[in-house]
Amino acid sequence: MRSHVLARTIVSLTAVAGIAAGSLAVAGTSYAASAPTAQSVVTAPAAATSTENFGLTTAEAINVQTFLAGDWNYTGKLDGQLGTESWKAFQRCLKKYWGYTGNIDGDPGSNTIMALQRLLKDSYGYTGKIDGIAGTETRAAFKRFAA
């Protein structure tokens, strides 16, 4: 009986050691995989490189950036990529005139979209709900704004 308990204890310890070693291997792999990401975030934050054009072509987005450069302190490139700096400038406009109450952070989230929808409803034929979702009607009105 005693040898049976000892054998079971050894098997259990071996299993625990194997699981621990496997966890360390996965943790090491996970760490190795995320190290380049963490490094790229330090040199170029993900938000600074991501864009959200909501269906606009490059030419249409350049029109938006030109508008933002004229009145809303957009100083970035006129490249047709509505990234963080473009959206910060747009948020300044939306905050002043269209009820945007969030931070000027360049993230075109639902609060930004709701303010954009108010602008689009006023002058660009948007007839949908002010719901913060950039659906087909919002995108179509945004294209009219950008034309």
Short mmCIF file of N, CA and C in Angstrom, two decimals:
data_model
loop_
_atom_site.label_atom_id
_atom_site.label_comp_id
_atom_site.label_asym_id
_atom_site.label_seq_id
_atom_site.Cartn_x
_atom_site.Cartn_y
_atom_site.Cartn_z
N MET A 1 0.83 -1.18 0.00
CA MET A 1 0.00 0.00 0.00
C MET A 1 0.88 1.24 0.00
N ARG A 2 1.89 1.22 0.80
CA ARG A 2 2.78 2.37 0.92
C ARG A 2 3.49 2.65 -0.40
N SER A 3 3.92 1.66 -1.10
CA SER A 3 4.60 1.88 -2.38
C SER A 3 3.63 2.41 -3.42
N HIS A 4 2.36 2.00 -3.31
CA HIS A 4 1.34 2.50 -4.22
C HIS A 4 1.13 4.01 -4.01
N VAL A 5 1.07 4.46 -2.77
CA VAL A 5 0.91 5.88 -2.44
C VAL A 5 2.15 6.65 -2.90
N LEU A 6 3.34 6.08 -2.67
CA LEU A 6 4.58 6.72 -3.09
C LEU A 6 4.62 6.85 -4.62
N ALA A 7 4.20 5.81 -5.32
CA ALA A 7 4.21 5.83 -6.78
C ALA A 7 3.23 6.89 -7.29
N ARG A 8 2.06 6.97 -6.67
CA ARG A 8 1.08 7.97 -7.07
C ARG A 8 1.59 9.38 -6.79
N THR A 9 2.27 9.59 -5.69
CA THR A 9 2.84 10.89 -5.35
C THR A 9 3.90 11.29 -6.37
N ILE A 10 4.74 10.32 -6.78
CA ILE A 10 5.78 10.61 -7.76
C ILE A 10 5.15 10.97 -9.11
N VAL A 11 4.11 10.22 -9.52
CA VAL A 11 3.43 10.51 -10.77
C VAL A 11 2.79 11.90 -10.71
N SER A 12 2.17 12.24 -9.59
CA SER A 12 1.54 13.56 -9.44
C SER A 12 2.58 14.67 -9.50
N LEU A 13 3.71 14.48 -8.81
CA LEU A 13 4.76 15.49 -8.83
C LEU A 13 5.34 15.65 -10.24
N THR A 14 5.49 14.54 -10.94
CA THR A 14 6.00 14.59 -12.30
C THR A 14 5.03 15.37 -13.20
N ALA A 15 3.73 15.11 -13.03
CA ALA A 15 2.72 15.82 -13.81
C ALA A 15 2.75 17.31 -13.51
N VAL A 16 2.85 17.65 -12.22
CA VAL A 16 2.91 19.07 -11.83
C VAL A 16 4.15 19.72 -12.42
N ALA A 17 5.28 19.04 -12.37
CA ALA A 17 6.52 19.59 -12.92
C ALA A 17 6.38 19.78 -14.44
N GLY A 18 5.74 18.82 -15.11
CA GLY A 18 5.53 18.93 -16.54
C GLY A 18 4.62 20.11 -16.90
N ILE A 19 3.56 20.28 -16.13
CA ILE A 19 2.65 21.40 -16.36
C ILE A 19 3.38 22.72 -16.12
N ALA A 20 4.14 22.78 -15.03
CA ALA A 20 4.89 24.01 -14.73
C ALA A 20 5.90 24.31 -15.83
N ALA A 21 6.59 23.29 -16.31
CA ALA A 21 7.56 23.50 -17.38
C ALA A 21 6.86 23.96 -18.65
N GLY A 22 5.71 23.36 -18.95
CA GLY A 22 4.95 23.77 -20.12
C GLY A 22 4.45 25.20 -19.99
N SER A 23 4.02 25.58 -18.79
CA SER A 23 3.57 26.95 -18.56
C SER A 23 4.70 27.93 -18.75
N LEU A 24 5.88 27.57 -18.27
CA LEU A 24 7.04 28.45 -18.45
C LEU A 24 7.40 28.57 -19.92
N ALA A 25 7.29 27.46 -20.63
CA ALA A 25 7.60 27.50 -22.06
C ALA A 25 6.62 28.40 -22.79
N VAL A 26 5.33 28.27 -22.46
CA VAL A 26 4.32 29.12 -23.08
C VAL A 26 4.54 30.57 -22.68
N ALA A 27 4.84 30.81 -21.40
CA ALA A 27 5.09 32.17 -20.95
C ALA A 27 6.30 32.75 -21.67
N GLY A 28 7.31 31.93 -21.85
CA GLY A 28 8.50 32.41 -22.57
C GLY A 28 8.17 32.73 -24.01
N THR A 29 7.36 31.88 -24.65
CA THR A 29 6.96 32.12 -26.02
C THR A 29 6.08 33.36 -26.10
N SER A 30 5.15 33.49 -25.17
CA SER A 30 4.28 34.65 -25.13
C SER A 30 5.08 35.91 -24.94
N TYR A 31 6.05 35.87 -24.06
CA TYR A 31 6.89 37.03 -23.82
C TYR A 31 7.69 37.37 -25.06
N ALA A 32 8.23 36.35 -25.69
CA ALA A 32 9.04 36.59 -26.88
C ALA A 32 8.18 37.16 -28.00
N ALA A 33 6.94 36.69 -28.12
CA ALA A 33 6.08 37.19 -29.17
C ALA A 33 5.64 38.62 -28.90
N SER A 34 5.44 38.98 -27.64
CA SER A 34 4.95 40.32 -27.38
C SER A 34 6.06 41.35 -27.24
N ALA A 35 7.30 40.92 -27.13
CA ALA A 35 8.40 41.88 -27.00
C ALA A 35 8.49 42.83 -28.19
N PRO A 36 8.42 42.34 -29.46
CA PRO A 36 8.48 43.28 -30.57
C PRO A 36 7.31 44.26 -30.57
N THR A 37 6.13 43.79 -30.18
CA THR A 37 4.98 44.67 -30.11
C THR A 37 5.20 45.77 -29.10
N ALA A 38 5.69 45.39 -27.90
CA ALA A 38 5.95 46.38 -26.88
C ALA A 38 7.01 47.36 -27.37
N GLN A 39 8.00 46.88 -28.07
CA GLN A 39 9.06 47.75 -28.57
C GLN A 39 8.50 48.71 -29.62
N SER A 40 7.63 48.22 -30.52
CA SER A 40 7.08 49.11 -31.53
C SER A 40 6.16 50.15 -30.91
N VAL A 41 5.48 49.81 -29.82
CA VAL A 41 4.62 50.77 -29.16
C VAL A 41 5.44 51.91 -28.58
N VAL A 42 6.63 51.60 -28.10
CA VAL A 42 7.49 52.63 -27.55
C VAL A 42 7.95 53.58 -28.64
N THR A 43 8.30 53.05 -29.81
CA THR A 43 8.82 53.91 -30.87
C THR A 43 7.71 54.57 -31.69
N ALA A 44 6.58 53.89 -31.86
CA ALA A 44 5.46 54.46 -32.60
C ALA A 44 4.17 53.90 -32.02
N PRO A 45 3.48 54.65 -31.16
CA PRO A 45 2.27 54.15 -30.53
C PRO A 45 1.27 53.64 -31.56
N ALA A 46 0.59 52.56 -31.22
CA ALA A 46 -0.36 51.96 -32.14
C ALA A 46 -1.42 52.95 -32.59
N ALA A 47 -1.89 53.80 -31.68
CA ALA A 47 -2.92 54.78 -32.04
C ALA A 47 -2.41 55.76 -33.09
N ALA A 48 -1.10 56.04 -33.06
CA ALA A 48 -0.55 57.01 -34.00
C ALA A 48 -0.48 56.44 -35.41
N THR A 49 -0.44 55.13 -35.54
CA THR A 49 -0.30 54.53 -36.85
C THR A 49 -1.61 53.98 -37.39
N SER A 50 -2.65 53.85 -36.57
CA SER A 50 -3.90 53.30 -37.05
C SER A 50 -4.73 54.41 -37.71
N THR A 51 -5.51 54.03 -38.68
CA THR A 51 -6.36 54.98 -39.37
C THR A 51 -7.79 54.47 -39.40
N GLU A 52 -8.73 55.39 -39.49
CA GLU A 52 -10.13 55.02 -39.63
C GLU A 52 -10.78 56.04 -40.56
N ASN A 53 -10.94 55.65 -41.81
CA ASN A 53 -11.52 56.53 -42.81
C ASN A 53 -13.03 56.37 -42.96
N PHE A 54 -13.62 55.41 -42.31
CA PHE A 54 -15.06 55.15 -42.38
C PHE A 54 -15.56 55.15 -43.82
N GLY A 55 -14.84 54.46 -44.69
CA GLY A 55 -15.27 54.26 -46.07
C GLY A 55 -14.84 55.34 -47.05
N LEU A 56 -14.17 56.38 -46.58
CA LEU A 56 -13.72 57.42 -47.50
C LEU A 56 -12.57 56.92 -48.35
N THR A 57 -12.51 57.39 -49.58
CA THR A 57 -11.35 57.13 -50.42
C THR A 57 -10.20 58.00 -49.92
N THR A 58 -9.03 57.75 -50.44
CA THR A 58 -7.87 58.58 -50.07
C THR A 58 -8.12 60.04 -50.44
N ALA A 59 -8.66 60.28 -51.63
CA ALA A 59 -8.93 61.65 -52.07
C ALA A 59 -9.95 62.33 -51.16
N GLU A 60 -11.00 61.61 -50.79
CA GLU A 60 -12.02 62.19 -49.89
C GLU A 60 -11.42 62.49 -48.53
N ALA A 61 -10.59 61.59 -48.03
CA ALA A 61 -9.96 61.81 -46.72
C ALA A 61 -8.99 63.00 -46.77
N ILE A 62 -8.33 63.19 -47.90
CA ILE A 62 -7.47 64.37 -48.06
C ILE A 62 -8.32 65.64 -47.99
N ASN A 63 -9.51 65.62 -48.57
CA ASN A 63 -10.42 66.77 -48.45
C ASN A 63 -10.74 67.05 -46.98
N VAL A 64 -11.00 66.01 -46.21
CA VAL A 64 -11.28 66.19 -44.78
C VAL A 64 -10.06 66.76 -44.08
N GLN A 65 -8.89 66.22 -44.37
CA GLN A 65 -7.66 66.73 -43.73
C GLN A 65 -7.41 68.19 -44.11
N THR A 66 -7.72 68.56 -45.33
CA THR A 66 -7.54 69.94 -45.77
C THR A 66 -8.48 70.85 -44.97
N PHE A 67 -9.72 70.43 -44.80
CA PHE A 67 -10.67 71.17 -43.96
C PHE A 67 -10.14 71.30 -42.54
N LEU A 68 -9.63 70.22 -41.98
CA LEU A 68 -9.12 70.22 -40.61
C LEU A 68 -7.88 71.11 -40.47
N ALA A 69 -7.05 71.12 -41.50
CA ALA A 69 -5.84 71.96 -41.47
C ALA A 69 -6.21 73.44 -41.51
N GLY A 70 -7.29 73.77 -42.19
CA GLY A 70 -7.69 75.15 -42.32
C GLY A 70 -8.18 75.79 -41.04
N ASP A 71 -8.92 75.05 -40.24
CA ASP A 71 -9.56 75.66 -39.08
C ASP A 71 -9.36 74.94 -37.75
N TRP A 72 -8.84 73.72 -37.76
CA TRP A 72 -8.86 72.91 -36.54
C TRP A 72 -7.48 72.42 -36.12
N ASN A 73 -6.46 73.14 -36.55
CA ASN A 73 -5.08 72.89 -36.09
C ASN A 73 -4.56 71.50 -36.45
N TYR A 74 -4.98 70.98 -37.59
CA TYR A 74 -4.39 69.74 -38.08
C TYR A 74 -3.09 70.11 -38.78
N THR A 75 -1.99 69.56 -38.32
CA THR A 75 -0.68 69.90 -38.89
C THR A 75 0.01 68.68 -39.49
N GLY A 76 -0.71 67.57 -39.56
CA GLY A 76 -0.12 66.36 -40.13
C GLY A 76 -0.10 66.39 -41.65
N LYS A 77 0.33 65.28 -42.21
CA LYS A 77 0.40 65.15 -43.66
C LYS A 77 -1.00 65.09 -44.27
N LEU A 78 -1.12 65.59 -45.46
CA LEU A 78 -2.35 65.44 -46.24
C LEU A 78 -2.17 64.15 -47.05
N ASP A 79 -2.35 63.03 -46.37
CA ASP A 79 -2.07 61.72 -46.97
C ASP A 79 -3.30 60.85 -47.18
N GLY A 80 -4.46 61.35 -46.80
CA GLY A 80 -5.68 60.57 -46.98
C GLY A 80 -5.86 59.45 -45.99
N GLN A 81 -5.11 59.50 -44.91
CA GLN A 81 -5.22 58.48 -43.86
C GLN A 81 -5.67 59.19 -42.58
N LEU A 82 -6.94 59.03 -42.22
CA LEU A 82 -7.46 59.70 -41.04
C LEU A 82 -7.00 58.94 -39.79
N GLY A 83 -5.86 59.37 -39.29
CA GLY A 83 -5.28 58.76 -38.10
C GLY A 83 -5.54 59.60 -36.87
N THR A 84 -4.76 59.36 -35.84
CA THR A 84 -4.96 60.01 -34.55
C THR A 84 -4.97 61.53 -34.64
N GLU A 85 -4.02 62.10 -35.34
CA GLU A 85 -3.95 63.57 -35.41
C GLU A 85 -5.13 64.14 -36.19
N SER A 86 -5.56 63.46 -37.23
CA SER A 86 -6.75 63.91 -37.98
C SER A 86 -7.97 63.90 -37.07
N TRP A 87 -8.13 62.81 -36.32
CA TRP A 87 -9.31 62.69 -35.46
C TRP A 87 -9.24 63.63 -34.27
N LYS A 88 -8.05 63.95 -33.78
CA LYS A 88 -7.95 64.96 -32.72
C LYS A 88 -8.46 66.30 -33.23
N ALA A 89 -8.03 66.66 -34.43
CA ALA A 89 -8.49 67.92 -35.02
C ALA A 89 -10.00 67.89 -35.23
N PHE A 90 -10.52 66.76 -35.71
CA PHE A 90 -11.96 66.66 -35.93
C PHE A 90 -12.70 66.74 -34.59
N GLN A 91 -12.16 66.12 -33.56
CA GLN A 91 -12.79 66.19 -32.24
C GLN A 91 -12.85 67.63 -31.72
N ARG A 92 -11.84 68.44 -32.04
CA ARG A 92 -11.88 69.85 -31.64
C ARG A 92 -13.08 70.55 -32.29
N CYS A 93 -13.30 70.28 -33.57
CA CYS A 93 -14.45 70.84 -34.28
C CYS A 93 -15.75 70.33 -33.67
N LEU A 94 -15.82 69.01 -33.48
CA LEU A 94 -17.04 68.40 -32.96
C LEU A 94 -17.34 68.88 -31.54
N LYS A 95 -16.30 69.13 -30.77
CA LYS A 95 -16.48 69.62 -29.39
C LYS A 95 -17.07 71.03 -29.41
N LYS A 96 -16.59 71.87 -30.30
CA LYS A 96 -17.05 73.25 -30.34
C LYS A 96 -18.49 73.38 -30.85
N TYR A 97 -18.84 72.59 -31.86
CA TYR A 97 -20.13 72.81 -32.52
C TYR A 97 -21.14 71.67 -32.43
N TRP A 98 -20.71 70.45 -32.17
CA TRP A 98 -21.61 69.31 -32.36
C TRP A 98 -21.78 68.42 -31.14
N GLY A 99 -21.48 68.94 -29.95
CA GLY A 99 -21.80 68.24 -28.71
C GLY A 99 -20.86 67.13 -28.31
N TYR A 100 -19.67 67.11 -28.88
CA TYR A 100 -18.69 66.10 -28.45
C TYR A 100 -18.20 66.47 -27.06
N THR A 101 -18.27 65.52 -26.13
CA THR A 101 -17.89 65.80 -24.74
C THR A 101 -16.71 64.96 -24.26
N GLY A 102 -16.17 64.15 -25.12
CA GLY A 102 -15.06 63.28 -24.71
C GLY A 102 -13.73 64.00 -24.73
N ASN A 103 -12.69 63.23 -24.47
CA ASN A 103 -11.32 63.75 -24.53
C ASN A 103 -10.90 63.95 -25.97
N ILE A 104 -9.99 64.88 -26.18
CA ILE A 104 -9.39 65.06 -27.50
C ILE A 104 -8.24 64.06 -27.57
N ASP A 105 -8.58 62.82 -27.94
CA ASP A 105 -7.60 61.73 -27.89
C ASP A 105 -7.34 61.10 -29.25
N GLY A 106 -8.06 61.52 -30.27
CA GLY A 106 -7.84 60.97 -31.60
C GLY A 106 -8.46 59.61 -31.84
N ASP A 107 -9.26 59.13 -30.90
CA ASP A 107 -9.92 57.83 -31.05
C ASP A 107 -11.34 58.08 -31.53
N PRO A 108 -11.65 57.69 -32.76
CA PRO A 108 -13.00 57.93 -33.28
C PRO A 108 -14.00 56.89 -32.76
N GLY A 109 -14.18 56.88 -31.46
CA GLY A 109 -15.10 55.95 -30.83
C GLY A 109 -16.54 56.43 -30.93
N SER A 110 -17.42 55.81 -30.17
CA SER A 110 -18.85 56.09 -30.31
C SER A 110 -19.21 57.53 -29.97
N ASN A 111 -18.55 58.16 -29.00
CA ASN A 111 -18.87 59.57 -28.70
C ASN A 111 -18.50 60.48 -29.86
N THR A 112 -17.36 60.20 -30.48
CA THR A 112 -16.95 60.97 -31.66
C THR A 112 -17.94 60.76 -32.79
N ILE A 113 -18.34 59.52 -33.00
CA ILE A 113 -19.27 59.21 -34.09
C ILE A 113 -20.63 59.86 -33.85
N MET A 114 -21.10 59.88 -32.59
CA MET A 114 -22.38 60.53 -32.32
C MET A 114 -22.33 62.02 -32.68
N ALA A 115 -21.24 62.69 -32.30
CA ALA A 115 -21.10 64.10 -32.65
C ALA A 115 -21.00 64.27 -34.17
N LEU A 116 -20.26 63.39 -34.82
CA LEU A 116 -20.17 63.42 -36.28
C LEU A 116 -21.55 63.23 -36.89
N GLN A 117 -22.35 62.32 -36.34
CA GLN A 117 -23.70 62.09 -36.86
C GLN A 117 -24.57 63.34 -36.71
N ARG A 118 -24.39 64.09 -35.62
CA ARG A 118 -25.14 65.34 -35.46
C ARG A 118 -24.77 66.33 -36.57
N LEU A 119 -23.48 66.44 -36.86
CA LEU A 119 -23.02 67.31 -37.95
C LEU A 119 -23.63 66.84 -39.28
N LEU A 120 -23.54 65.53 -39.53
CA LEU A 120 -24.03 64.97 -40.79
C LEU A 120 -25.54 65.10 -40.92
N LYS A 121 -26.27 64.99 -39.82
CA LYS A 121 -27.72 65.13 -39.83
C LYS A 121 -28.10 66.58 -40.16
N ASP A 122 -27.31 67.53 -39.67
CA ASP A 122 -27.61 68.94 -39.88
C ASP A 122 -27.46 69.36 -41.34
N SER A 123 -26.43 68.88 -42.01
CA SER A 123 -26.14 69.44 -43.32
C SER A 123 -25.80 68.44 -44.43
N TYR A 124 -25.75 67.16 -44.14
CA TYR A 124 -25.26 66.22 -45.16
C TYR A 124 -26.17 65.02 -45.39
N GLY A 125 -27.46 65.20 -45.08
CA GLY A 125 -28.45 64.20 -45.43
C GLY A 125 -28.49 62.95 -44.57
N TYR A 126 -27.85 62.97 -43.42
CA TYR A 126 -27.92 61.79 -42.55
C TYR A 126 -29.30 61.76 -41.90
N THR A 127 -30.00 60.63 -42.03
CA THR A 127 -31.34 60.52 -41.47
C THR A 127 -31.45 59.43 -40.40
N GLY A 128 -30.34 58.81 -40.08
CA GLY A 128 -30.36 57.73 -39.10
C GLY A 128 -30.36 58.24 -37.66
N LYS A 129 -30.24 57.29 -36.75
CA LYS A 129 -30.20 57.60 -35.33
C LYS A 129 -28.83 58.15 -34.95
N ILE A 130 -28.81 58.92 -33.89
CA ILE A 130 -27.56 59.38 -33.30
C ILE A 130 -27.18 58.28 -32.30
N ASP A 131 -26.50 57.26 -32.82
CA ASP A 131 -26.26 56.06 -32.01
C ASP A 131 -24.78 55.72 -31.83
N GLY A 132 -23.89 56.49 -32.44
CA GLY A 132 -22.46 56.22 -32.28
C GLY A 132 -21.95 55.06 -33.10
N ILE A 133 -22.75 54.56 -34.02
CA ILE A 133 -22.35 53.45 -34.88
C ILE A 133 -22.17 53.97 -36.30
N ALA A 134 -21.00 53.78 -36.85
CA ALA A 134 -20.71 54.27 -38.20
C ALA A 134 -21.19 53.25 -39.23
N GLY A 135 -22.50 53.14 -39.35
CA GLY A 135 -23.10 52.22 -40.30
C GLY A 135 -23.14 52.80 -41.70
N THR A 136 -23.90 52.17 -42.58
CA THR A 136 -23.92 52.56 -43.99
C THR A 136 -24.44 53.98 -44.19
N GLU A 137 -25.46 54.38 -43.45
CA GLU A 137 -26.00 55.75 -43.60
C GLU A 137 -24.99 56.79 -43.13
N THR A 138 -24.33 56.51 -42.02
CA THR A 138 -23.30 57.44 -41.51
C THR A 138 -22.18 57.55 -42.53
N ARG A 139 -21.73 56.43 -43.04
CA ARG A 139 -20.63 56.43 -44.01
C ARG A 139 -21.01 57.17 -45.29
N ALA A 140 -22.25 56.99 -45.75
CA ALA A 140 -22.69 57.68 -46.97
C ALA A 140 -22.72 59.19 -46.75
N ALA A 141 -23.23 59.63 -45.60
CA ALA A 141 -23.26 61.06 -45.30
C ALA A 141 -21.85 61.62 -45.10
N PHE A 142 -20.97 60.81 -44.52
CA PHE A 142 -19.58 61.24 -44.34
C PHE A 142 -18.91 61.44 -45.71
N LYS A 143 -19.24 60.57 -46.67
CA LYS A 143 -18.72 60.72 -48.04
C LYS A 143 -19.22 62.04 -48.64
N ARG A 144 -20.50 62.38 -48.39
CA ARG A 144 -21.03 63.66 -48.90
C ARG A 144 -20.28 64.83 -48.25
N PHE A 145 -20.01 64.73 -46.96
CA PHE A 145 -19.24 65.76 -46.26
C PHE A 145 -17.85 65.92 -46.89
N ALA A 146 -17.24 64.79 -47.24
CA ALA A 146 -15.86 64.79 -47.73
C ALA A 146 -15.73 65.15 -49.21
N ALA A 147 -16.87 65.19 -49.91
CA ALA A 147 -16.82 65.43 -51.37
C ALA A 147 -16.34 66.84 -51.70
#
